Amino acid sequence: MLYTELLRLWHEAVQAVDAKDWQGAVSKLEQISEPTSRTLFTAASAHLVLGQLDLALKALDLTLAKDERLAVGFFQRAAVMMQIDRLEEALSDCIWAQKHMRGNMVIDYRQLGLRFKLYSWQVLYNAAAVYCRMGQWEQAKEVLLSASQERGGGRGGTTEVALNSVLKEEILAPLLVPEDVVFRPRKQDVDQLQQRDFLGKAKVISSVIPNDDFGGFEPLRLQKPGFYEPEVDGTRDSRYMRVRIPYMARGPGQLTVPGGAMVFLFGEESRDGMASVIYDGQRGLLPMSLLDPADVKISKGKMDNKVPSGIPLPPGLKPPTRPRAQPSPAAPPRVTPPPSYTTATHAPLPASEPPGYTVNTANEEHGVVAQGPETSSVVLKVHYTYTMALTVSSDTPFHEVKRCIAQKLGQPAYQLRLRHKQHGSRMLTPLCEEAEPGRTIQEVAEAGRATLWCQTEDPLDNRTILYQMVALYDYTAQGPEDLEFSEGDTIDILGDVNEEWLEGHSAGHIGIFPSCFAYKENTGIPQGSMQ
């Protein structure tokens, strides 16, 4: 769906909300095929006014699926949960709303288009309202006392009145976002929806074509093959001239014209006696003293024999034909079969050319490269601090692959750790060459290709890898003790710092990072990765 169409429907729905046409707002929002979290929140507000609690709850579920950290979404859904007596879920939403406040006393949503400020005490108030409905009056009282100590405006004695109601064991009404407060599109974007004519209407000011009254931006109008013929009345008004004697160009911009040729007078005579003319499709200068007016009146029966002079037409729309290829002598019959992928990637290079980067000539001494079309091969892509490629035989065992990579990198083989991604997983699984010496590279290859990740093991001496996590976002180190990584990287977890920070290893570095920047794909890792 185009963003302009989404913006138009969203703007019309907000206009319907301002006019209190809640059903019209819902119908406009339902036409959006790819709704956003803000349009879904607006639809939930409209359903609440119409009393459609189930539809409002469904819209809020989709809102939080689009934006999992929208605190006002959890706040609104908790109030709806209380109205349909789903108290446990309402209390859970209050807890999530308080967590996504991230320790702030207030969050102002005006930058996102919602004219509403969510205060921390409002979330605590709704939590107390849930405890009231559960009959846990002491819990409700403690939460309200905590809310009364929160800083921030907008209360106006609300918590004090609520505390008195709790002491009388009166159920509190939940707080909601006001019904006419919805997410609105930016005014700058709405103003751009109206089409504007920045160019205006085209008008011909000057043209090389005589009597041209054409205007517009469409392609040039089709003309009859030949040359343009200006409308003239006899010799007196004709701008066709005949050259009395041959003339050889004597300066820049002048034309060489044979005697008796007909030219079209393009400009007036200049002070030096030269005039601008068009001859054979070229524009140039000729002496005016050599030109005589020519009578171009031709009968209709002789139109086909007119002199080809004047301004030529634009080139035709049909492209020119391609030149015919000269027949070459017959090639001798091929003695050897055409090269296959295996022979092409393993053929020796000529002595005059430098060796390619992907061909490892040193590995041929160890029997890694295939020695004929009968043996299949695997192209390896190895991610280290840089990326390299090499070709090995498909029956090469894991320890031999590790030795070849170590020789290519110039590193000891015992310090390298090779890992790969299993099909359908983002987790890096180690190659267990010591535990299972009989396995070959063919087991991890697909369609003759395999990708490996290589890391050195120096930082992990005497350390135990508890489990692995996959990075959700990029994390830039804020200090020398931080671990920097990119989205999708695999992190080896070495220990817990506290509830929010972990110690991990990635790309040969050890450091700490926030646990919310990664997720745990499985509960354990193979025993071969424990070092």
Coordinates of C-alpha atoms in Angstrom, one line a residue:
M1 CA 0.0 0.0 0.0
L2 CA 1.3 3.4 -0.9
Y3 CA 2.1 5.7 2.0
T4 CA 0.2 8.5 0.4
E5 CA -3.0 6.4 0.3
L6 CA -2.4 5.3 4.0
L7 CA -1.9 9.0 4.9
R8 CA -5.1 10.1 3.1
L9 CA -7.3 7.4 4.8
W10 CA -5.7 8.2 8.2
H11 CA -6.3 11.9 7.8
E12 CA -10.0 11.3 6.8
A13 CA -10.5 9.0 9.9
V14 CA -9.1 11.7 12.2
Q15 CA -11.4 14.3 10.6
A16 CA -14.3 11.9 11.3
V17 CA -13.2 11.6 15.0
D18 CA -13.2 15.4 15.3
A19 CA -16.8 15.4 13.9
K20 CA -17.8 12.6 16.4
D21 CA -18.5 10.3 13.5
W22 CA -17.0 7.2 15.1
Q23 CA -18.5 4.7 12.7
G24 CA -17.1 6.7 9.8
A25 CA -13.7 6.7 11.4
V26 CA -13.8 2.9 11.8
S27 CA -14.8 2.4 8.2
K28 CA -11.9 4.6 6.9
L29 CA -9.4 2.8 9.1
E30 CA -10.6 -0.6 8.0
Q31 CA -9.7 0.4 4.4
I32 CA -6.0 0.5 5.3
S33 CA -4.5 -2.8 4.1
E34 CA -1.2 -2.3 6.0
P35 CA -2.1 -0.5 9.3
T36 CA 0.5 0.9 11.6
S37 CA 0.5 0.8 15.4
R38 CA -0.8 4.4 15.5
T39 CA -3.7 3.8 13.1
L40 CA -4.7 0.7 15.1
F41 CA -4.6 2.6 18.4
T42 CA -7.0 5.2 16.7
A43 CA -9.3 2.4 15.7
A44 CA -9.3 1.0 19.2
S45 CA -10.4 4.4 20.6
A46 CA -13.3 4.5 18.1
H47 CA -14.4 1.0 19.1
L48 CA -14.3 2.0 22.8
V49 CA -16.7 4.9 22.2
L50 CA -19.0 2.6 20.2
G51 CA -19.0 0.2 23.1
Q52 CA -17.4 -2.6 21.1
L53 CA -15.0 -3.8 23.8
D54 CA -14.0 -7.0 22.0
L55 CA -13.0 -5.2 18.8
A56 CA -11.2 -2.5 20.8
L57 CA -9.2 -5.3 22.6
K58 CA -8.3 -6.9 19.3
A59 CA -7.1 -3.6 17.9
L60 CA -5.0 -2.9 21.0
D61 CA -3.5 -6.5 20.7
L62 CA -2.5 -5.6 17.1
T63 CA -1.1 -2.3 18.2
L64 CA 1.2 -3.9 20.7
A65 CA 2.2 -6.6 18.2
K66 CA 3.4 -3.7 15.9
D67 CA 5.1 -1.8 18.8
E68 CA 6.0 -3.9 21.8
R69 CA 7.3 -0.9 23.8
L70 CA 4.3 1.4 23.5
A71 CA 3.6 2.1 27.2
V72 CA 0.4 4.0 26.5
G73 CA -0.9 0.9 24.6
F74 CA -0.4 -1.3 27.6
F75 CA -2.0 1.4 29.8
Q76 CA -5.1 1.5 27.5
R77 CA -5.4 -2.2 27.2
A78 CA -5.2 -2.7 31.0
A79 CA -8.3 -0.4 31.3
V80 CA -10.2 -2.4 28.7
M81 CA -9.2 -5.7 30.4
M82 CA -10.7 -4.4 33.7
Q83 CA -14.0 -3.6 32.0
I84 CA -14.4 -7.2 30.8
D85 CA -13.2 -8.7 34.1
R86 CA -9.9 -10.1 32.9
L87 CA -8.1 -8.9 36.0
E88 CA -4.9 -11.0 35.9
E89 CA -4.1 -9.8 32.4
A90 CA -5.0 -6.2 33.3
L91 CA -2.5 -6.3 36.2
S92 CA 0.1 -7.8 33.8
D93 CA -0.5 -4.9 31.4
C94 CA 0.0 -2.4 34.2
I95 CA 3.3 -4.0 35.1
W96 CA 4.4 -3.8 31.4
A97 CA 3.3 -0.2 31.1
Q98 CA 5.4 0.7 34.2
K99 CA 8.4 -1.2 32.8
H100 CA 8.3 0.6 29.5
M101 CA 8.1 3.9 31.3
R102 CA 11.9 3.2 31.8
G103 CA 12.0 5.0 35.1
N104 CA 10.5 8.3 33.7
M105 CA 7.8 10.2 35.6
V106 CA 6.1 11.2 32.4
I107 CA 6.2 10.3 28.6
D108 CA 4.9 13.0 26.2
Y109 CA 3.5 11.4 23.0
R110 CA 3.1 14.7 21.1
Q111 CA 6.1 14.0 18.9
L112 CA 4.3 10.8 17.7
G113 CA 1.0 12.7 17.0
L114 CA -0.8 11.8 20.3
R115 CA -1.7 14.9 22.4
F116 CA -1.4 13.0 25.7
K117 CA 1.1 12.7 28.6
L118 CA 1.3 9.4 30.4
Y119 CA 2.3 9.8 34.0
S120 CA 3.7 7.1 36.2
W121 CA 1.1 7.7 38.9
Q122 CA -1.7 7.0 36.3
V123 CA -0.3 3.5 35.7
L124 CA -0.1 2.9 39.5
Y125 CA -3.7 4.2 39.9
N126 CA -4.9 1.6 37.4
A127 CA -3.0 -1.2 39.2
A128 CA -4.7 -0.1 42.4
A129 CA -8.1 -0.3 40.6
V130 CA -7.3 -3.9 39.6
Y131 CA -6.5 -4.8 43.2
C132 CA -9.8 -3.3 44.2
R133 CA -11.7 -5.6 41.8
M134 CA -9.7 -8.6 43.2
G135 CA -10.7 -7.7 46.7
Q136 CA -7.0 -7.1 47.8
W137 CA -7.6 -3.7 49.5
E138 CA -4.3 -3.6 51.4
Q139 CA -2.4 -4.0 48.1
A140 CA -4.5 -1.3 46.5
K141 CA -3.8 1.0 49.5
E142 CA 0.0 0.4 49.2
V143 CA 0.0 1.1 45.5
L144 CA -2.0 4.3 45.9
L145 CA 0.4 5.5 48.7
S146 CA 3.3 4.9 46.3
A147 CA 1.4 6.8 43.5
S148 CA 0.9 9.8 45.8
Q149 CA 4.6 10.0 46.4
E150 CA 5.4 10.1 42.6
R151 CA 6.5 13.4 41.2
G152 CA 4.7 14.9 38.2
G153 CA 1.6 17.0 37.6
G154 CA -1.9 16.3 36.4
R155 CA -3.1 14.6 39.6
G156 CA -5.2 17.4 41.1
G157 CA -6.0 15.4 44.2
T158 CA -7.0 12.3 42.3
T159 CA -4.8 9.9 44.4
E160 CA -6.1 11.4 47.7
V161 CA -9.7 10.9 46.7
A162 CA -8.9 7.3 45.4
L163 CA -7.2 6.5 48.8
N164 CA -10.3 7.5 50.7
S165 CA -12.4 5.3 48.4
V166 CA -10.2 2.4 49.0
L167 CA -10.4 2.9 52.8
K168 CA -14.2 2.7 52.4
E169 CA -13.7 -0.4 50.1
E170 CA -15.2 1.3 47.1
I171 CA -14.1 0.1 43.7
L172 CA -12.1 2.6 41.6
A173 CA -13.0 3.4 38.0
P174 CA -10.0 2.9 35.6
L175 CA -8.3 5.8 33.9
L176 CA -8.4 5.9 30.1
V177 CA -6.9 8.0 27.3
P178 CA -9.7 10.6 26.4
E179 CA -11.9 9.5 23.6
D180 CA -11.1 12.4 21.3
V181 CA -7.3 12.0 21.8
V182 CA -6.0 9.8 19.0
F183 CA -2.8 9.6 16.9
R184 CA -2.8 12.2 14.1
P185 CA -0.6 12.3 11.0
R186 CA 1.9 15.1 10.7
K187 CA 0.5 18.4 9.3
Q188 CA 3.5 18.7 6.9
D189 CA 2.7 15.3 5.4
V190 CA -1.0 16.0 5.0
D191 CA -0.2 19.3 3.2
Q192 CA 1.8 17.4 0.6
L193 CA -1.3 15.3 -0.3
Q194 CA -2.7 18.1 -2.5
Q195 CA -1.2 18.1 -6.0
R196 CA 0.6 21.3 -7.1
D197 CA 1.4 22.5 -10.6
F198 CA 5.0 23.7 -10.3
L199 CA 5.7 23.9 -14.0
G200 CA 2.6 25.5 -15.5
K201 CA 1.5 25.2 -19.1
A202 CA 4.3 25.1 -21.8
K203 CA 4.4 27.7 -24.5
V204 CA 6.6 27.8 -27.6
I205 CA 8.8 30.9 -27.5
S206 CA 11.4 30.0 -30.2
S207 CA 11.6 27.1 -32.6
V208 CA 13.8 26.1 -35.5
I209 CA 10.7 24.9 -37.3
P210 CA 8.9 27.6 -39.3
N211 CA 5.3 28.3 -38.3
D212 CA 5.5 26.1 -35.2
D213 CA 2.6 26.6 -32.9
F214 CA 3.1 23.3 -30.9
G215 CA 3.0 23.4 -27.1
G216 CA 3.2 20.7 -24.5
F217 CA 5.5 17.9 -23.2
E218 CA 4.3 15.0 -25.3
P219 CA 6.7 13.8 -28.1
L220 CA 7.1 15.8 -31.3
R221 CA 4.1 15.4 -33.7
L222 CA 4.5 13.0 -36.6
Q223 CA 5.4 14.6 -39.9
K224 CA 5.5 13.4 -43.5
P225 CA 8.9 12.0 -44.6
G226 CA 11.0 14.6 -46.2
F227 CA 11.7 18.2 -45.2
Y228 CA 9.5 20.9 -43.6
E229 CA 8.0 23.2 -46.2
P230 CA 7.3 26.8 -45.0
E231 CA 4.2 28.4 -46.3
V232 CA 5.4 31.0 -48.8
D233 CA 3.7 33.1 -51.5
G234 CA 5.9 33.2 -54.6
T235 CA 9.5 34.2 -54.9
R236 CA 9.1 37.5 -53.1
D237 CA 8.1 35.9 -49.7
S238 CA 10.3 32.8 -50.1
R239 CA 13.2 32.2 -47.8
Y240 CA 14.7 29.6 -50.1
M241 CA 17.8 30.8 -51.8
R242 CA 19.9 29.4 -54.7
V243 CA 23.7 29.7 -54.6
R244 CA 25.0 31.2 -57.9
I245 CA 28.6 29.8 -57.8
P246 CA 30.3 27.2 -55.7
Y247 CA 31.6 28.4 -52.3
M248 CA 34.4 26.9 -50.2
A249 CA 34.3 27.5 -46.4
R250 CA 37.0 30.0 -45.4
G251 CA 36.4 30.3 -41.7
P252 CA 34.8 28.7 -38.6
G253 CA 31.0 28.2 -39.0
Q254 CA 31.0 28.6 -42.8
L255 CA 29.6 25.9 -45.2
T256 CA 31.0 24.5 -48.4
V257 CA 28.2 24.5 -50.9
P258 CA 28.2 23.6 -54.7
G259 CA 26.9 26.0 -57.3
G260 CA 23.2 25.9 -58.0
A261 CA 22.4 24.3 -54.6
M262 CA 19.2 25.5 -52.8
V263 CA 19.5 26.6 -49.1
F264 CA 17.1 27.9 -46.6
L265 CA 17.7 31.4 -45.2
F266 CA 17.6 31.0 -41.4
G267 CA 18.7 34.4 -40.3
E268 CA 19.1 38.0 -41.6
E269 CA 22.3 39.4 -43.1
S270 CA 24.9 40.4 -40.6
R271 CA 27.2 43.5 -40.8
D272 CA 30.0 41.4 -42.4
G273 CA 27.7 40.4 -45.3
M274 CA 27.2 36.8 -44.0
A275 CA 23.8 35.1 -43.6
S276 CA 22.9 32.0 -41.5
V277 CA 21.5 29.3 -43.8
I278 CA 20.6 25.6 -43.6
Y279 CA 21.9 23.3 -46.2
D280 CA 21.6 19.5 -46.2
G281 CA 20.6 19.5 -42.5
Q282 CA 23.5 21.6 -41.4
R283 CA 23.4 25.2 -40.2
G284 CA 26.2 27.6 -41.2
L285 CA 27.2 30.9 -42.8
L286 CA 27.3 31.9 -46.5
P287 CA 27.9 35.3 -48.2
M288 CA 24.6 37.0 -48.8
S289 CA 25.9 38.3 -52.1
L290 CA 26.0 34.8 -53.6
L291 CA 22.3 34.0 -52.8
D292 CA 19.4 34.6 -55.1
P293 CA 15.7 34.1 -54.2
A294 CA 14.3 30.8 -55.6
D295 CA 10.7 30.1 -56.7
V296 CA 9.6 27.0 -54.8
K297 CA 6.1 26.8 -56.3
I298 CA 5.6 23.2 -57.4
S299 CA 2.5 21.6 -58.8
K300 CA 0.8 18.8 -56.9
G301 CA 1.8 16.3 -59.6
K302 CA 5.5 17.1 -59.1
M303 CA 5.6 17.0 -55.3
D304 CA 7.6 13.8 -55.4
N305 CA 10.4 15.5 -57.4
K306 CA 10.9 18.5 -55.2
V307 CA 14.4 19.5 -54.3
P308 CA 15.4 18.0 -50.9
S309 CA 16.4 21.2 -49.2
G310 CA 15.3 23.0 -46.0
I311 CA 15.1 21.7 -42.4
P312 CA 15.2 17.9 -42.1
L313 CA 12.6 16.0 -40.0
P314 CA 13.5 14.4 -36.7
P315 CA 14.9 10.9 -37.0
G316 CA 12.3 8.1 -37.4
L317 CA 11.0 6.0 -34.5
K318 CA 12.2 2.8 -36.1
P319 CA 15.8 1.9 -35.1
P320 CA 18.3 1.2 -37.8
T321 CA 19.0 -2.4 -38.8
R322 CA 22.0 -4.0 -37.3
P323 CA 25.0 -4.7 -39.7
R324 CA 25.3 -8.2 -40.8
A325 CA 28.2 -10.1 -39.2
Q326 CA 30.9 -11.2 -41.6
P327 CA 31.1 -15.0 -41.9
S328 CA 34.1 -16.4 -40.1
P329 CA 36.0 -19.5 -41.1
A330 CA 34.7 -22.7 -39.6
A331 CA 36.1 -23.4 -36.2
P332 CA 38.0 -26.7 -35.8
P333 CA 36.0 -29.4 -34.0
R334 CA 36.3 -29.5 -30.2
V335 CA 38.6 -32.3 -29.0
T336 CA 38.0 -31.9 -25.3
P337 CA 34.5 -31.6 -23.7
P338 CA 33.3 -28.2 -22.5
P339 CA 34.6 -27.3 -19.0
S340 CA 32.3 -28.0 -16.1
Y341 CA 32.1 -25.9 -12.9
T342 CA 34.6 -28.2 -11.2
T343 CA 37.2 -28.1 -13.9
A344 CA 36.7 -24.4 -14.4
T345 CA 37.3 -23.5 -10.7
H346 CA 40.3 -25.8 -10.4
A347 CA 42.1 -25.3 -13.7
P348 CA 45.7 -23.9 -13.3
L349 CA 46.1 -20.3 -14.2
P350 CA 48.5 -19.1 -16.9
A351 CA 52.0 -18.2 -15.8
S352 CA 51.6 -14.6 -16.9
E353 CA 48.5 -14.0 -14.7
P354 CA 48.7 -13.6 -10.9
P355 CA 46.9 -16.3 -8.9
G356 CA 43.2 -15.6 -8.1
Y357 CA 42.2 -15.0 -4.5
T358 CA 39.7 -17.9 -4.3
V359 CA 42.2 -20.5 -5.6
N360 CA 44.5 -21.9 -2.8
T361 CA 47.5 -23.4 -4.6
A362 CA 49.1 -24.3 -1.3
N363 CA 46.3 -26.7 -0.4
E364 CA 47.0 -28.7 -3.6
E365 CA 50.1 -30.1 -1.9
H366 CA 47.9 -31.6 0.9
G367 CA 45.4 -33.2 -1.4
V368 CA 42.6 -30.8 -0.7
V369 CA 41.8 -29.6 -4.2
A370 CA 39.9 -32.0 -6.4
Q371 CA 42.1 -33.8 -9.0
G372 CA 39.7 -34.5 -11.8
P373 CA 36.1 -34.1 -12.9
E374 CA 35.2 -37.3 -11.0
T375 CA 35.7 -35.8 -7.6
S376 CA 33.2 -33.2 -6.4
S377 CA 34.3 -30.0 -4.6
V378 CA 32.9 -27.5 -2.1
V379 CA 33.5 -23.7 -2.2
L380 CA 34.1 -22.4 1.3
K381 CA 33.3 -18.9 2.4
V382 CA 35.1 -18.1 5.7
H383 CA 34.2 -15.1 7.8
Y384 CA 37.2 -13.9 9.9
T385 CA 38.2 -10.3 10.6
Y386 CA 37.8 -10.3 6.8
T387 CA 36.1 -12.7 4.4
M388 CA 38.0 -15.2 2.2
A389 CA 37.1 -18.1 -0.1
L390 CA 38.8 -21.4 -0.9
T391 CA 37.9 -24.7 -2.6
V392 CA 38.2 -28.1 -1.0
S393 CA 37.2 -31.6 -1.8
S394 CA 33.8 -32.7 -0.6
D395 CA 35.2 -35.6 1.3
T396 CA 37.7 -33.5 3.3
P397 CA 37.3 -34.1 7.1
F398 CA 36.7 -31.3 9.5
H399 CA 40.2 -31.3 11.0
E400 CA 41.8 -31.1 7.5
V401 CA 39.6 -28.1 6.6
K402 CA 40.6 -26.4 9.9
R403 CA 44.3 -27.0 9.1
C404 CA 43.9 -25.5 5.6
I405 CA 42.1 -22.4 6.9
A406 CA 44.8 -22.0 9.6
Q407 CA 47.5 -22.1 6.9
K408 CA 45.6 -19.6 4.8
L409 CA 45.2 -17.2 7.8
G410 CA 48.7 -17.8 9.1
Q411 CA 47.3 -18.8 12.5
P412 CA 47.9 -22.0 14.6
A413 CA 45.1 -24.5 14.1
Y414 CA 44.6 -25.2 17.8
Q415 CA 43.7 -21.5 18.3
L416 CA 40.9 -21.4 15.7
R417 CA 37.3 -22.2 16.3
L418 CA 35.1 -23.0 13.3
R419 CA 31.3 -22.7 13.4
H420 CA 28.4 -22.9 10.9
K421 CA 24.6 -22.2 10.9
Q422 CA 22.3 -25.1 10.7
H423 CA 19.5 -24.9 8.2
G424 CA 16.6 -22.7 9.4
S425 CA 18.6 -21.4 12.5
R426 CA 20.5 -18.2 13.2
M427 CA 22.6 -19.9 15.9
L428 CA 26.2 -20.7 15.1
T429 CA 27.0 -24.4 15.8
P430 CA 30.7 -25.5 16.3
L431 CA 32.3 -28.0 14.0
C432 CA 33.1 -30.9 16.4
E433 CA 36.2 -32.2 14.5
E434 CA 37.8 -33.7 17.7
A435 CA 34.6 -35.4 19.0
E436 CA 33.6 -36.8 15.6
P437 CA 36.7 -37.2 13.4
G438 CA 34.9 -39.1 10.7
R439 CA 32.6 -36.2 9.5
T440 CA 33.4 -34.4 6.3
I441 CA 32.7 -30.9 4.9
Q442 CA 30.0 -32.3 2.6
E443 CA 27.6 -32.7 5.7
V444 CA 27.4 -28.9 6.1
A445 CA 27.5 -27.9 2.4
E446 CA 24.5 -27.1 0.3
A447 CA 24.6 -27.1 -3.5
G448 CA 28.4 -27.3 -3.4
R449 CA 28.8 -24.3 -1.1
A450 CA 29.4 -23.8 2.6
T451 CA 29.8 -20.8 4.9
L452 CA 31.9 -21.0 8.1
W453 CA 32.7 -18.5 10.9
C454 CA 36.2 -18.5 12.3
Q455 CA 37.3 -17.0 15.6
T456 CA 40.5 -17.3 17.6
E457 CA 40.2 -18.9 21.1
D458 CA 42.8 -16.8 22.9
P459 CA 40.2 -14.8 24.9
L460 CA 38.4 -17.9 26.0
D461 CA 41.2 -19.7 27.8
N462 CA 39.9 -21.3 31.0
R463 CA 36.4 -19.9 30.5
T464 CA 33.1 -21.8 30.2
I465 CA 30.5 -20.9 27.7
L466 CA 27.1 -21.1 29.5
Y467 CA 24.9 -20.6 26.4
Q468 CA 24.6 -18.5 23.2
M469 CA 22.4 -15.6 22.2
V470 CA 21.7 -13.8 19.0
A471 CA 21.9 -10.0 18.8
L472 CA 18.6 -8.2 18.2
Y473 CA 20.1 -4.8 17.5
D474 CA 23.5 -3.1 16.9
Y475 CA 25.3 -2.2 20.1
T476 CA 28.1 0.4 20.1
A477 CA 30.5 0.2 23.0
Q478 CA 30.1 3.0 25.5
G479 CA 33.4 2.2 27.3
P480 CA 36.5 -0.1 27.2
E481 CA 34.6 -2.8 29.1
D482 CA 31.7 -3.0 26.7
L483 CA 31.2 -5.7 24.0
E484 CA 30.4 -4.2 20.6
F485 CA 28.4 -6.3 18.1
S486 CA 26.0 -6.0 15.2
E487 CA 22.5 -7.3 14.6
G488 CA 22.5 -11.0 13.9
D489 CA 25.8 -11.7 15.6
T490 CA 26.1 -14.8 17.8
I491 CA 27.3 -14.0 21.4
D492 CA 28.8 -16.6 23.7
I493 CA 27.5 -15.9 27.3
L494 CA 30.2 -16.3 29.9
G495 CA 28.3 -15.0 33.0
D496 CA 25.7 -12.7 34.5
V497 CA 26.8 -9.2 35.7
N498 CA 23.3 -8.3 37.2
E499 CA 19.7 -8.6 36.1
E500 CA 20.2 -6.3 33.1
W501 CA 23.8 -6.9 32.0
L502 CA 25.6 -10.0 30.8
E503 CA 29.3 -10.8 30.1
G504 CA 29.8 -12.3 26.6
H505 CA 32.3 -13.1 23.8
S506 CA 31.9 -12.2 20.1
A507 CA 34.4 -11.9 17.2
G508 CA 37.4 -12.5 19.5
H509 CA 36.4 -9.9 22.1
I510 CA 35.1 -10.2 25.7
G511 CA 32.9 -7.5 27.4
I512 CA 29.6 -6.7 29.0
F513 CA 26.4 -5.7 27.2
P514 CA 22.7 -5.1 28.0
S515 CA 20.7 -8.4 28.0
C516 CA 17.8 -6.7 26.2
F517 CA 19.9 -6.3 23.1
A518 CA 19.9 -10.1 22.4
Y519 CA 17.7 -13.1 22.7
K520 CA 18.2 -16.8 23.6
E521 CA 17.4 -19.1 20.7
N522 CA 17.8 -22.4 22.5
T523 CA 18.6 -23.6 26.1
G524 CA 22.0 -25.2 25.5
I525 CA 24.9 -25.5 23.1
P526 CA 26.8 -28.7 22.0
Q527 CA 29.4 -30.0 24.3
G528 CA 32.1 -29.4 21.7
S529 CA 31.9 -25.7 22.3
M530 CA 32.8 -25.9 26.0
Q531 CA 36.5 -24.8 26.2

